[in-house]
GROMACS .gro file of C-alpha atoms in nm:
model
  364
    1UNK     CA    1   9.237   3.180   2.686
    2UNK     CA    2   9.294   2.912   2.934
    3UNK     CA    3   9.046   3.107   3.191
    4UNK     CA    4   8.799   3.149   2.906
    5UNK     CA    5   8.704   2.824   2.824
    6UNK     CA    6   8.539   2.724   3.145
    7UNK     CA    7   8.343   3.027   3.175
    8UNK     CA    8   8.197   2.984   2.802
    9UNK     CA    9   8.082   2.614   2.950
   10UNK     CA   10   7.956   2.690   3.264
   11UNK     CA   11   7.747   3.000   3.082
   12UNK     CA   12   7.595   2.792   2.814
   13UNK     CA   13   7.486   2.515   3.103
   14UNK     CA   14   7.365   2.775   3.334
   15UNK     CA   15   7.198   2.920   2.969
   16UNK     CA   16   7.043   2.600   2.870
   17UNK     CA   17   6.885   2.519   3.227
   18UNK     CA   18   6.727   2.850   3.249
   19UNK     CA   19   6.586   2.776   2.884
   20UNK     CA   20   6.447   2.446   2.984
   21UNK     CA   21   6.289   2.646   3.315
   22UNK     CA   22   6.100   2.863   3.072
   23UNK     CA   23   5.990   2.577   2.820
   24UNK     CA   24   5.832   2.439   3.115
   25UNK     CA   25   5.680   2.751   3.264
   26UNK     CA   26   5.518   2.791   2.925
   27UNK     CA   27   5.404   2.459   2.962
   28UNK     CA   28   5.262   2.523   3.274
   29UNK     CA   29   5.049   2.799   3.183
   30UNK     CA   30   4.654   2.680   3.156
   31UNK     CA   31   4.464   2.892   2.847
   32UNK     CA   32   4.161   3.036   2.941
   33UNK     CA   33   3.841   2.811   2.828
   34UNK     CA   34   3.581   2.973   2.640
   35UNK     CA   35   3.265   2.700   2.710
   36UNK     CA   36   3.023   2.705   2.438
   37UNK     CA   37   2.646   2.753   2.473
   38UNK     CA   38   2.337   2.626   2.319
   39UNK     CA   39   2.019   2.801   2.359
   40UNK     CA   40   1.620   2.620   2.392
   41UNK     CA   41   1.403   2.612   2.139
   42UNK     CA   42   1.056   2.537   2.062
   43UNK     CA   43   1.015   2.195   1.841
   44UNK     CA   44   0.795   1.885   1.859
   45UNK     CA   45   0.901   1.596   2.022
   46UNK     CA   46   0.830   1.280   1.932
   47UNK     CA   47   0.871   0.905   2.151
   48UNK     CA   48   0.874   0.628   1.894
   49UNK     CA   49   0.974   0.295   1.908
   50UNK     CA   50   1.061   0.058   1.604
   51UNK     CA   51   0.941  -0.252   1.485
   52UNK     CA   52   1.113  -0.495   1.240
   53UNK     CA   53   0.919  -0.702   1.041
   54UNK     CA   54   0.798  -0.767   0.660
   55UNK     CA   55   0.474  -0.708   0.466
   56UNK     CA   56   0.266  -1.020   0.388
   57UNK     CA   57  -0.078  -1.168   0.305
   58UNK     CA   58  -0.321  -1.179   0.582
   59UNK     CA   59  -0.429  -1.527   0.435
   60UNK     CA   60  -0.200  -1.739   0.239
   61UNK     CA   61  -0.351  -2.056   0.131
   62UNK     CA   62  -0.183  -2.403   0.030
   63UNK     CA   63  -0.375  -2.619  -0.245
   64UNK     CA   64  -0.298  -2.971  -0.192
   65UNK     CA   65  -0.415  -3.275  -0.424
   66UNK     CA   66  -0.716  -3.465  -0.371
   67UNK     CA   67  -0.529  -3.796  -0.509
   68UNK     CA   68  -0.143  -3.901  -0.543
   69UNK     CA   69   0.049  -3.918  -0.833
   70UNK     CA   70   0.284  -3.761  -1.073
   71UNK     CA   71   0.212  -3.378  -1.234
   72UNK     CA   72   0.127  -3.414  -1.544
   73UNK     CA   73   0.025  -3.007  -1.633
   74UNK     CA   74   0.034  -2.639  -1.481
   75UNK     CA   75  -0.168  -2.443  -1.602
   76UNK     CA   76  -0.045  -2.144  -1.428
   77UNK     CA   77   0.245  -1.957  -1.329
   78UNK     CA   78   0.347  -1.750  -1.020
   79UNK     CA   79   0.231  -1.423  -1.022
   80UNK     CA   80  -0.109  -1.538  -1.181
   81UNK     CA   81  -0.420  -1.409  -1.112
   82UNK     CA   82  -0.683  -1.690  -1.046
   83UNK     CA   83  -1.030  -1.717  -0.920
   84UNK     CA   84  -1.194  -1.971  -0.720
   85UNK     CA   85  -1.265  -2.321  -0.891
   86UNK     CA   86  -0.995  -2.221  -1.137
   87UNK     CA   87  -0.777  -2.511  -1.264
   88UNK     CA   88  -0.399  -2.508  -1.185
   89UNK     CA   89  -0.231  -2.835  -1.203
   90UNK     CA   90  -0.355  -3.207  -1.399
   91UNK     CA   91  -0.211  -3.493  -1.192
   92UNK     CA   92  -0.189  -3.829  -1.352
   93UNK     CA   93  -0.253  -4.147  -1.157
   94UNK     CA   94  -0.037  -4.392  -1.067
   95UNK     CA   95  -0.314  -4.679  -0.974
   96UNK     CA   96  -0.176  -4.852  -0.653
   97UNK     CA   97  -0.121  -5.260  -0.739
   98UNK     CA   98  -0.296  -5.351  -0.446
   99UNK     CA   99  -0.616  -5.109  -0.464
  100UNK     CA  100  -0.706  -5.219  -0.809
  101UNK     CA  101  -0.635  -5.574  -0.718
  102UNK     CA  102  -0.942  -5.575  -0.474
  103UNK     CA  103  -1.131  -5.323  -0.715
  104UNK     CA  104  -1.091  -5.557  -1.001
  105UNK     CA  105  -1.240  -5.878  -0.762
  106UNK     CA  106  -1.525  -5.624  -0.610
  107UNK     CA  107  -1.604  -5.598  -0.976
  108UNK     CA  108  -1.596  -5.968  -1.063
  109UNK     CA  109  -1.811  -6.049  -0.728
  110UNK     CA  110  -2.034  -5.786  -0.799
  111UNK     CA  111  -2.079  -5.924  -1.168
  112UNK     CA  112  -2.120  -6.253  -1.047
  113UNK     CA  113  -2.381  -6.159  -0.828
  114UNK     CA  114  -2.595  -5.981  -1.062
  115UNK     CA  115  -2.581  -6.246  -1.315
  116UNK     CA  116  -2.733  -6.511  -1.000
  117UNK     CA  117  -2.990  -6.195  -0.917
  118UNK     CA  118  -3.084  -6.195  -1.303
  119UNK     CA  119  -3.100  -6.535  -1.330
  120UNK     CA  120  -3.356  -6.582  -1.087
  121UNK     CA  121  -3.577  -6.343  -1.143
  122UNK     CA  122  -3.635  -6.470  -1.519
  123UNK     CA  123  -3.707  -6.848  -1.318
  124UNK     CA  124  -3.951  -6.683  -1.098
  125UNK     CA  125  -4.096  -6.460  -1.404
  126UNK     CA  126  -4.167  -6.787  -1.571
  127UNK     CA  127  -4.345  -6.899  -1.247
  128UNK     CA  128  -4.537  -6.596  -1.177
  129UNK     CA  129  -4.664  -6.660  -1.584
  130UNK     CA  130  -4.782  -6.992  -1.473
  131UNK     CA  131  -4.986  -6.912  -1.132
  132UNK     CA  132  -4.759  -7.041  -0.938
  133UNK     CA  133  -4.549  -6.758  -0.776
  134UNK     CA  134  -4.718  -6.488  -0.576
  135UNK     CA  135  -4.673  -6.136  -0.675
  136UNK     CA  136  -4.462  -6.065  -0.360
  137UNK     CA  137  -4.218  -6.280  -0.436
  138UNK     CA  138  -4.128  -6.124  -0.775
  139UNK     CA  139  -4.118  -5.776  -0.675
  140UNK     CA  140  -3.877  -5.898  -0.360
  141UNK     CA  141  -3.673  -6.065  -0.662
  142UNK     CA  142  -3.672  -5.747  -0.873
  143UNK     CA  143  -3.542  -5.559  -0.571
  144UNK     CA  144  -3.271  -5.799  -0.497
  145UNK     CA  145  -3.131  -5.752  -0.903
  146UNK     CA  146  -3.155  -5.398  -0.861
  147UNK     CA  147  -2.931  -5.343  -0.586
  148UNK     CA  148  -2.667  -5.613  -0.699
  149UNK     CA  149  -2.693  -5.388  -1.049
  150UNK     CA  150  -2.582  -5.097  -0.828
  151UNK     CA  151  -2.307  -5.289  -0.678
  152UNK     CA  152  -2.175  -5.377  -1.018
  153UNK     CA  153  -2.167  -5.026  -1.125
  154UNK     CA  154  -2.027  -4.899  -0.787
  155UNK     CA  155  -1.741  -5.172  -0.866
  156UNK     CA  156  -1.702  -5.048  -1.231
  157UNK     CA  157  -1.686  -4.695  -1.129
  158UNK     CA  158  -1.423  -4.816  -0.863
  159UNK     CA  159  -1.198  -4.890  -1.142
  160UNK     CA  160  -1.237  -4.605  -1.321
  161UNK     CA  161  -1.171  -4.382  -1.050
  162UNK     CA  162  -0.836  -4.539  -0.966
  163UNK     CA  163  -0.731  -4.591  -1.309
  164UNK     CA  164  -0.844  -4.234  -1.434
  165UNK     CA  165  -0.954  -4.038  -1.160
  166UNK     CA  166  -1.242  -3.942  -1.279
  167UNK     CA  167  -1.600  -4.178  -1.375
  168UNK     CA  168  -1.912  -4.108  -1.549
  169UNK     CA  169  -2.112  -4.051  -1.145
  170UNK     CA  170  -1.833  -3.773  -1.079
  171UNK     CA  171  -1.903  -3.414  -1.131
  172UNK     CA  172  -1.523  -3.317  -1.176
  173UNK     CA  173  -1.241  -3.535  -1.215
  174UNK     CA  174  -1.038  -3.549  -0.895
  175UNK     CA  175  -0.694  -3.575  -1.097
  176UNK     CA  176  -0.788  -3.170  -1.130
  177UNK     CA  177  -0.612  -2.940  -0.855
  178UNK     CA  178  -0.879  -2.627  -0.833
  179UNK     CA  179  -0.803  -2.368  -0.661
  180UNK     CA  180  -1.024  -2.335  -0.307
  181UNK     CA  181  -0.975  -1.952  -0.270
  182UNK     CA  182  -0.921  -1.622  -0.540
  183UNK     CA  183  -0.629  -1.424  -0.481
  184UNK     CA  184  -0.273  -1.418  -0.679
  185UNK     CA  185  -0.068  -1.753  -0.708
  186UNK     CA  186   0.268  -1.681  -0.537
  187UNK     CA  187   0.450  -1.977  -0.532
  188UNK     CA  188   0.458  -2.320  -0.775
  189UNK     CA  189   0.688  -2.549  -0.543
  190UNK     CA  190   0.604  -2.855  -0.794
  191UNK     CA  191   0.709  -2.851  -1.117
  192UNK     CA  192   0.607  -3.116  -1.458
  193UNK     CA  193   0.658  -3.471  -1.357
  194UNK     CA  194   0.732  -3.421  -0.983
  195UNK     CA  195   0.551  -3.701  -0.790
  196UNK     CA  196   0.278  -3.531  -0.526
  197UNK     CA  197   0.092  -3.721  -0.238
  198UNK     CA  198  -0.290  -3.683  -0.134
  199UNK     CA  199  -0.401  -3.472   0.183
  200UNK     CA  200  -0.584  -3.723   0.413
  201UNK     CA  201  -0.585  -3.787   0.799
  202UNK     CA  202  -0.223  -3.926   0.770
  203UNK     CA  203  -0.050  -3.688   0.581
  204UNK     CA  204  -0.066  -3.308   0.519
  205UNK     CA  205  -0.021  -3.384   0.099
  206UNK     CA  206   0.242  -3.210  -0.083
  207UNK     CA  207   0.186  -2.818  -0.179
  208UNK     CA  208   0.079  -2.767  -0.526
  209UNK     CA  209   0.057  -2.381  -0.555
  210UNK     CA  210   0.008  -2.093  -0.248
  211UNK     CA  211  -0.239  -1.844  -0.308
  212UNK     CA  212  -0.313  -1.520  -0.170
  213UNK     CA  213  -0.539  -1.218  -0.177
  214UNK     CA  214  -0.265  -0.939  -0.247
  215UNK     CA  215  -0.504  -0.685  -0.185
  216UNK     CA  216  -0.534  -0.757   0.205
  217UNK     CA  217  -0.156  -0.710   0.312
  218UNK     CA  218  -0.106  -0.716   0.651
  219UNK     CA  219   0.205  -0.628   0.832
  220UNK     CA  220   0.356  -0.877   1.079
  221UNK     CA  221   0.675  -0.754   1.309
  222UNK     CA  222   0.825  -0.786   1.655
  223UNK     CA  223   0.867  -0.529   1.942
  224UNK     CA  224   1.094  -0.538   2.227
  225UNK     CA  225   0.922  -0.619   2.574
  226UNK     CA  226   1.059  -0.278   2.660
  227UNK     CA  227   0.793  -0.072   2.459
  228UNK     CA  228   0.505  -0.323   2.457
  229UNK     CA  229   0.316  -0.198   2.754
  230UNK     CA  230   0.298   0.137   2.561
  231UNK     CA  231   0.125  -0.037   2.272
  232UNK     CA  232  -0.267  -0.006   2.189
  233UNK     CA  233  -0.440  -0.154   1.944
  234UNK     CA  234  -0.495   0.112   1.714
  235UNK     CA  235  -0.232   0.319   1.701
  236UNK     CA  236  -0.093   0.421   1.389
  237UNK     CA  237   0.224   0.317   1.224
  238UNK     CA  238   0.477   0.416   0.926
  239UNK     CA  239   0.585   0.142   0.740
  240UNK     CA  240   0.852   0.227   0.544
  241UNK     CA  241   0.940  -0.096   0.288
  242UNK     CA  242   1.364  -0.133   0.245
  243UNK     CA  243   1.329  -0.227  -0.108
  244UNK     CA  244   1.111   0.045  -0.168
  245UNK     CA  245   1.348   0.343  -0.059
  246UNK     CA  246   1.085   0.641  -0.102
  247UNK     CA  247   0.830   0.452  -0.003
  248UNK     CA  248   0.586   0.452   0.336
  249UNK     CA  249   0.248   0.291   0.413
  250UNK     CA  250   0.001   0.396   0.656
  251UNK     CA  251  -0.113   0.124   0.934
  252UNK     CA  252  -0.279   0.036   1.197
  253UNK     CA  253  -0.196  -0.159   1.482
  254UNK     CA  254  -0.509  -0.464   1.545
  255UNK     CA  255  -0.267  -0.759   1.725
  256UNK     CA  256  -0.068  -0.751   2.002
  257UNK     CA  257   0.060  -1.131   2.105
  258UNK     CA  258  -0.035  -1.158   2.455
  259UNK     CA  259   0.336  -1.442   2.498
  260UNK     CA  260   0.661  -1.314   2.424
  261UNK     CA  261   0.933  -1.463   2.289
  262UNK     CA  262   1.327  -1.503   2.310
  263UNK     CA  263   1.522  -1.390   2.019
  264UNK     CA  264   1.900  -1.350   2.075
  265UNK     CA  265   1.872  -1.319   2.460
  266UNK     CA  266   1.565  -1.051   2.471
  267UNK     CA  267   1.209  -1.103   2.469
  268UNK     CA  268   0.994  -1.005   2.153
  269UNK     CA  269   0.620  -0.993   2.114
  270UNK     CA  270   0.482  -1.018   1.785
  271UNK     CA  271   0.261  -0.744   1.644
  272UNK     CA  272   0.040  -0.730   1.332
  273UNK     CA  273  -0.087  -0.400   1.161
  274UNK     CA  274  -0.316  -0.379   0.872
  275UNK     CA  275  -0.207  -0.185   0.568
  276UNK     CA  276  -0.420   0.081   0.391
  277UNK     CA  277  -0.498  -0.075   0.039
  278UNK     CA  278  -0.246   0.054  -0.240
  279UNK     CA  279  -0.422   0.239  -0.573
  280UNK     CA  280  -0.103   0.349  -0.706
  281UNK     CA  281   0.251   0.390  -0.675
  282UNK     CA  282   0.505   0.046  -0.693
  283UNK     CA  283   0.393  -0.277  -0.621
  284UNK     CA  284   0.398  -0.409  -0.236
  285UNK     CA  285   0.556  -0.796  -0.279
  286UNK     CA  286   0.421  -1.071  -0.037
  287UNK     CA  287   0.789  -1.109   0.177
  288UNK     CA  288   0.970  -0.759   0.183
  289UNK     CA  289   1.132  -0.668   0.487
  290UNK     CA  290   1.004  -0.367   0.632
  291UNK     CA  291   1.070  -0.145   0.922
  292UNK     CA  292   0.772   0.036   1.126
  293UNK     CA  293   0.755   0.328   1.328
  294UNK     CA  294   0.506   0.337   1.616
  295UNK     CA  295   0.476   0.688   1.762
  296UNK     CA  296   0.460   0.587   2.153
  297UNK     CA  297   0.388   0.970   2.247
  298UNK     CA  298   0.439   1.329   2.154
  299UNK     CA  299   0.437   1.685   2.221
  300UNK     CA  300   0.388   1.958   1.952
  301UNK     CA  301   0.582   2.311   2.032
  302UNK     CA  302   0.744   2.325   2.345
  303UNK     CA  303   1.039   2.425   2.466
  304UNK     CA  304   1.311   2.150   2.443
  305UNK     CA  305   1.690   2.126   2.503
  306UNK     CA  306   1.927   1.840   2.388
  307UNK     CA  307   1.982   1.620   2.662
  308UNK     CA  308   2.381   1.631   2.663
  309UNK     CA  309   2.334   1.953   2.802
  310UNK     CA  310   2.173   1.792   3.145
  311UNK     CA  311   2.359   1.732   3.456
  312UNK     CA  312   2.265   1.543   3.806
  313UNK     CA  313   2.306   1.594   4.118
  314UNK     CA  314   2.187   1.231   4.262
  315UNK     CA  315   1.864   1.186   4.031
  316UNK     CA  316   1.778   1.565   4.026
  317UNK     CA  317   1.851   1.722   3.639
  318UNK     CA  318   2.040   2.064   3.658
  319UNK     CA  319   2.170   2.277   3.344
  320UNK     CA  320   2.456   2.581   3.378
  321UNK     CA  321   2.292   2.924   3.273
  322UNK     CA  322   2.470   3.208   3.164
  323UNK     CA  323   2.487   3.457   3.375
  324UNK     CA  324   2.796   3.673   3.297
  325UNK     CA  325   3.036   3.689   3.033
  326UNK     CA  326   3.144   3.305   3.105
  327UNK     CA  327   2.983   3.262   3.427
  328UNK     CA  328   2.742   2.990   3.485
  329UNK     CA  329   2.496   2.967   3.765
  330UNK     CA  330   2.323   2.589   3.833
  331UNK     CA  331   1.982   2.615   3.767
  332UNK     CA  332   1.723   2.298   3.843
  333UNK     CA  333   1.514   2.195   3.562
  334UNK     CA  334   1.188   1.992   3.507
  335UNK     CA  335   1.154   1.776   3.224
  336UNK     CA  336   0.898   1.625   3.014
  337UNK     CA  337   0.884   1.429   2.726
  338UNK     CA  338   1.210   1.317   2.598
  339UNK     CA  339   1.268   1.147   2.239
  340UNK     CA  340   1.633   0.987   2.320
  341UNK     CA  341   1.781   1.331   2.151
  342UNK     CA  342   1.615   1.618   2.250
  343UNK     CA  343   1.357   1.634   2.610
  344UNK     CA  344   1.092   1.869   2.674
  345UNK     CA  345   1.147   2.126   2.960
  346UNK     CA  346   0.889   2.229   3.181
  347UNK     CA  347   1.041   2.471   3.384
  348UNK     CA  348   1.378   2.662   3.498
  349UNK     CA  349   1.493   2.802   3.204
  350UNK     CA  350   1.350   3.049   2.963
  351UNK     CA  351   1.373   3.050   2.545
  352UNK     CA  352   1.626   3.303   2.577
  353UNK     CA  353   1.869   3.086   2.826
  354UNK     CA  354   2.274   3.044   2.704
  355UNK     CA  355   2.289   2.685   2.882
  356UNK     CA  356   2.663   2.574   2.891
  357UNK     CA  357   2.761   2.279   2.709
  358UNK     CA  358   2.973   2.040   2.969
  359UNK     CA  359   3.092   1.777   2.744
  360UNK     CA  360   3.214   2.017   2.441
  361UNK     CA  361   3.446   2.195   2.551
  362UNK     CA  362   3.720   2.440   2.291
  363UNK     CA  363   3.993   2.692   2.389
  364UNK     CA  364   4.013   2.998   2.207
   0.00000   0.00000   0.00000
């Protein structure tokens, strides 16, 4: 029993080594890889690049105020529909201390003077009566009244313009805001008792409403400097709106900015397509971002390959072809048109070609 003991251990090491000698033998073994295949076919390739942008007015219009002062009426509201010479905000003067100061004593000079001018020409009336005035004289006099009564009604109307805006010589009152162009009011940026300021030489005058014609939307988007030299003005483009999922407009390239500029470390040049006008279907808003697709090139029906199937030797393009049951002969290709997925082939391989895929490989 004694004897036994050691014999049983030394078996079951000698036992277990040979085991682990197997395990890894197993291990060892490399399974036979089956490489899959892919075969050409005849599609249309397309080279596009894409534009971001958003869909605006080609003319958007600010109406400033003729005079300053406080908003005392709108007569409108965004999304109206106005026509020029339309009324869309009353503004109610606030008469500036000093300007009516000198107004008021224009006036009183003015007065004074006429009263002088009247006064003499009744003393020289009475001496024309008598013989003793010449008939030049009084007409020169009459003149003289008639221009100092034109000064005293300038200096009246003065007043009345600053105090009201508007006098009896005016056509329309100037406290009116008309509208300078027909189109759709977009925006209101003043609202009832907000204080506005005049546009004059000085000052650019606060916005009272921005107006566009809705029917002439252009679209206005940036390209890479990348695809830019590929761009003519006009190509075609598909606009397809984000807030509009199932939506697409037709356009057609017109601008391309001749400077570029940098946006997050790459240079952009702005484009600008018009839109074909919209008879039905949802609404195009001034301001939705929008995404365009500018086909650079294309090629309708020919034989094309995905391009993970391509391999190089240096900078010449190669693809494995089928030959056997699993055996692959290199095969040199030429290559067209490629659309970042799929690239056209020109020559080397046939419709029929089993090309071998290299970077999908599966054992079976």
């Amino acid at each position: 029993m004694k004897k036994l003991i050691p014999i049983l251990i030394i078996a079951a090491i000698l036992g277990g080594f040979a085991w682990t000698l197997r395990f890894l033998y197993e291990r060892s073994k490399v399974p036979d890889v089956v490489y899959e295949t892919e075969t050409p076919a005849v599609t249309d390739i397309v080279r596009k690049t894409v534009a971001t942008g958003a869909i605006v007015p080609r003319e958007e219009i600010d109406i400033k105020p003729r005079v300053s002062g406080v908003i005392a009426e709108l007569f409108v509201e965004p999304g109206a529909i106005v026509k020029k010479g339309d009324p869309i905000a009353k503004i109610k003067l606030i008469p500036n201390v000093v300007n009516l100061n000198q107004a008021e004593s224009s006036r009183r000079s003015a007065q004074i003077s006429h009263q002088l001018a009247k006064a003499e020409l009744e003393r020289l009336e009475a001496l024309h009566g008598q013989g003793l005035l010449a008939r030049e004289e009084l007409d020169r006099s009459r003149t003289t009244l008639s221009l100092k009564r034109e000064e005293l009604a300038a200096a009246q109307s003065n007043i009345q313009l600053l105090k009201e805006g508007a006098s009896g010589r005016t056509e329309r009152a100037s406290t009116e805001v008309i509208s300078t162009v027909a189109g759709m009011v977009l925006a209101l940026p003043v609202k009832v008792g907000a204080s506005v300021i005049e546009s004059n030489t000085f000052n650019e005058g606060t916005t009272i409403a921005t107006v566009a014609d809705m029917g002439d939307m252009i679209f206005l988007g940036k390209v890479d400097e990348s695809d830019v030299g590929r761009l003519r003005e006009g190509m075609q483009l598909h606009i397809k709106v984000g807030a509009l999922e199932d939506t697409k407009i037709a356009g057609t390239l017109e601008y391309i900015s001749p400077k570029g500029v940098t946006r997050e470390g790459a240079i952009e040049f702005e484009i600008r397509a018009a839109i074909a006008a919209q008879t039905d279907g949802p609404l195009i808003r001034a301001g939705y971002s929008a995404n365009a697709d500018i086909v650079l090139d294309r090629r309708d029906q020919v034989l094309a390959i995905p391009e993970n199937l391509l391999q190089f030797e240096g900078e010449r393009p190669f693809v494995e072809v089928e030959v056997g049951p699993q055996q692959f002969e290199k095969v040199p290709v030429e290559l067209g048109l490629s659309d970042g997925v799929k690239v056209e082939v020109r020559g080397g391989v046939e419709a029929g070609s089993k090309i071998k895929r290299p970077d999908r490989r599966g054992a079976v």
